[in-house]
Amino acid sequence: MAESKTADVMDKIVSLCKRRGFIFQSSEIYGGINGFWDYGPLGVELRKNIRDCWWNDMVRRRDDVVGLESSIIMHPKVWEASGHVGGFTDPMVDCKVSKQRFRADQIFFAAVVVDGKTAGYVTVLESERIAEELQEKAETFKRKKAIQGKLEPVRPLDFTEATPEEIPQIPSPATGEPGSLTPPRAFNMMFETYVGALRDESAIAYLRPETAQGMFVDFKAVLDTGRVKVPFGIAQIGKSFRNEITPRNFIFRSREFEQMEMEYFISDDDDWARWHRYWIDWCRDWLVSVGIPASALSEYNHPKEKLAFYSKGTTDLMFSYPFGVQELWGIAARGDYDLTQHGKASGQPMEYFDDVKKKRYVPHVIEPAVGVDRILLAILCSAYCEDQAPDEKGKMETRIVMKFHPRIAPVKVAVFPLLKNKPELVKKAQEVRDLLRPYMTVFYDEAGAIGRRYRRQDEAGTPFCLTIDFDTLGEKGPELADTVTLRERDTMKQERVKISELLPKLLEKVR
Ligand code: GAP
């Protein structure tokens, strides 16, 4: 873990991601497109490892969960039945002067109250320090306007709570002046497209905003073919799309992202709270198993009054990102709402016949839903570390190291010949590379001083480096022949290992 996880760490992580080829802004040569990201050579390996770990643990290693890959564009009626056409909205506010658009629940304002009288309003955007920032702004407001009297402590509210009388008096976060913010309007976040040659209402379809509906719509098909019995789950990994009003915090909130969702169907009279707890614990343990420290995780229970009417409970696993504690993984107990809705709308009852209890019912569901990109960001933040290490001349310098869990590291081992102009060293190093390559991601590098090559791999988060030197060739005696230097990333400790023992030794560490 990095010692300091303050906001400037975020800038360092973003810059490292670009420098080392983890993540790039999409379409950067054209100025970029907000809310879309490309994953470079290291990023794509990291993503794949996250997906593979989840799939192995969630599907392959369990008897009660099966997989699914449904299409991204589904029948538009799916999204009517699920409630997304009518209700998948965020409250949006426009600034008429700057033309900027905000989510109303991310604008915070407070009345500047002096001696019991409102003298004006101040605004800030959502941050870790909303109350402090509003208080500072209120003090500045009072000073600038030379208002005499006692300033009361601010009471922060979000813009959805502003009354029609207050709205014209609240300053825009873009201009700092009141009068330009519109009242909040519901903005549907689904991306629309057209299917077929016609471009009219009848051809409108949507890019899915979540993968979950695939599992509900295919529930019967899986039931009839999958030899599954309640309780069981259907899992899917795939892209989802949301036209977020304010994509932000790097890959945290994007417009195109990937979800890993699982719908776990339980009997209508089962103890849903027990299953809910079971899946919260499973998700937390899984995050720890891929290198996210338990100390950076917390739970947030959505208050009853804010839940959808059908929801029995939702708990979010929160991660302490450098920009604040934010939702990472939502675990929702959704009752029988989704299956019932699709049963009604399609005319095909989504029922299950329980041949032990001899009864037919619509199963209830527990849904752990997470974004690959949010896990990836949490992993990047957990792994980022700065320490001190000697440079080639023995002088201490700051070393940036990504301490990825070996299970998730994009490259498991780097292989270096000590010198690139010695064919015997190069040949031996390539033999070692080819020995390991069928079993793990190997990076072969012969360019530059050995210390520099180590530093590059530290930034890439490669847990092990192997150096092939003259000892390997037996030049310093037969006892060191066919041994290599194995260097461990976190401790920088080096040991001599026989080439014949490398594979089992490394496999044990990276699997
Ligand atoms: N089927 C339920 C569902 O989609 P959600 O809370 O809207 O619930 C689930 O999304 C998870 O998907 C979130 O916890 C988060 O990890 C991820 N997610 C949602 N919106 C995202 C976005 N705009 N960018 C990146 N990840 C997102």
PDB file of C-alpha atoms and ligand atoms in Angstrom, residues 88 209-212 242 244 251-255 257-259 261 263 327-330 334 367 369-371 373-374, ligand 1:
ATOM      1  CA  PHE A  88     -33.264   5.361 -15.581  1.00  0.00           C
ATOM      2  CA  PRO A 209     -27.072   0.264 -19.423  1.00  0.00           C
ATOM      3  CA  GLU A 210     -26.496  -2.923 -17.377  1.00  0.00           C
ATOM      4  CA  THR A 211     -25.828  -6.583 -18.136  1.00  0.00           C
ATOM      5  CA  ALA A 212     -28.334  -7.765 -15.521  1.00  0.00           C
ATOM      6  CA  ARG A 242     -24.546   5.051 -19.765  1.00  0.00           C
ATOM      7  CA  GLU A 244     -23.412   9.915 -17.696  1.00  0.00           C
ATOM      8  CA  ILE A 251     -12.140   5.537 -15.215  1.00  0.00           C
ATOM      9  CA  PHE A 252     -14.354   5.659 -12.092  1.00  0.00           C
ATOM     10  CA  ARG A 253     -17.441   6.956 -13.887  1.00  0.00           C
ATOM     11  CA  SER A 254     -17.314   6.390 -17.640  1.00  0.00           C
ATOM     12  CA  ARG A 255     -19.872   6.283 -20.405  1.00  0.00           C
ATOM     13  CA  PHE A 257     -17.607   0.466 -19.011  1.00  0.00           C
ATOM     14  CA  GLU A 258     -17.644  -3.225 -18.268  1.00  0.00           C
ATOM     15  CA  GLN A 259     -19.754  -4.946 -15.658  1.00  0.00           C
ATOM     16  CA  GLU A 261     -22.923  -9.129 -12.575  1.00  0.00           C
ATOM     17  CA  GLU A 263     -28.163 -12.818 -10.388  1.00  0.00           C
ATOM     18  CA  GLU A 327     -19.107   2.808  -4.311  1.00  0.00           C
ATOM     19  CA  LEU A 328     -17.185  -0.117  -5.726  1.00  0.00           C
ATOM     20  CA  TRP A 329     -19.614  -3.056  -5.647  1.00  0.00           C
ATOM     21  CA  GLY A 330     -23.376  -2.992  -5.085  1.00  0.00           C
ATOM     22  CA  ARG A 334     -34.253  -7.196  -5.495  1.00  0.00           C
ATOM     23  CA  GLU A 367     -27.559  -9.274  -7.244  1.00  0.00           C
ATOM     24  CA  ALA A 369     -23.040  -6.005  -9.494  1.00  0.00           C
ATOM     25  CA  VAL A 370     -19.620  -4.497 -10.051  1.00  0.00           C
ATOM     26  CA  GLY A 371     -17.679  -2.611 -12.713  1.00  0.00           C
ATOM     27  CA  ASP A 373     -13.043  -0.539 -14.423  1.00  0.00           C
ATOM     28  CA  ARG A 374     -13.853   0.413 -10.822  1.00  0.00           C
TER      29      ARG A 374
HETATM   30  N1  GAP B   1     -27.698  -4.174 -12.298  1.00  0.00           N
HETATM   31  C1  GAP B   1     -27.470  -3.261 -11.252  1.00  0.00           C
HETATM   32  C2  GAP B   1     -26.575  -2.165 -11.603  1.00  0.00           C
HETATM   33  O1  GAP B   1     -26.163  -2.007 -12.743  1.00  0.00           O
HETATM   34  P1  GAP B   1     -25.380  -0.087 -10.577  1.00  0.00           P
HETATM   35  O2  GAP B   1     -25.124   0.258  -9.139  1.00  0.00           O
HETATM   36  O3  GAP B   1     -25.996   0.937 -11.427  1.00  0.00           O
HETATM   37  O4  GAP B   1     -26.253  -1.407 -10.520  1.00  0.00           O
HETATM   38  C3  GAP B   1     -23.311  -1.672 -10.689  1.00  0.00           C
HETATM   39  O5  GAP B   1     -24.020  -0.564 -11.228  1.00  0.00           O
HETATM   40  C4  GAP B   1     -21.826  -1.386 -10.677  1.00  0.00           C
HETATM   41  O6  GAP B   1     -21.386  -1.028 -11.990  1.00  0.00           O
HETATM   42  C5  GAP B   1     -21.409  -0.207  -9.799  1.00  0.00           C
HETATM   43  O7  GAP B   1     -21.252  -0.619  -8.460  1.00  0.00           O
HETATM   44  C6  GAP B   1     -20.075   0.170 -10.417  1.00  0.00           C
HETATM   45  O8  GAP B   1     -19.059  -0.697  -9.967  1.00  0.00           O
HETATM   46  C7  GAP B   1     -20.321  -0.090 -11.896  1.00  0.00           C
HETATM   47  N2  GAP B   1     -20.711   1.163 -12.596  1.00  0.00           N
HETATM   48  C8  GAP B   1     -21.932   1.721 -12.664  1.00  0.00           C
HETATM   49  N3  GAP B   1     -21.912   2.845 -13.412  1.00  0.00           N
HETATM   50  C9  GAP B   1     -20.638   2.985 -13.834  1.00  0.00           C
HETATM   51  C10 GAP B   1     -19.969   3.945 -14.658  1.00  0.00           C
HETATM   52  N4  GAP B   1     -20.620   4.965 -15.213  1.00  0.00           N
HETATM   53  N5  GAP B   1     -18.639   3.795 -14.889  1.00  0.00           N
HETATM   54  C11 GAP B   1     -17.968   2.750 -14.342  1.00  0.00           C
HETATM   55  N6  GAP B   1     -18.557   1.808 -13.571  1.00  0.00           N
HETATM   56  C12 GAP B   1     -19.867   1.915 -13.317  1.00  0.00           C
END
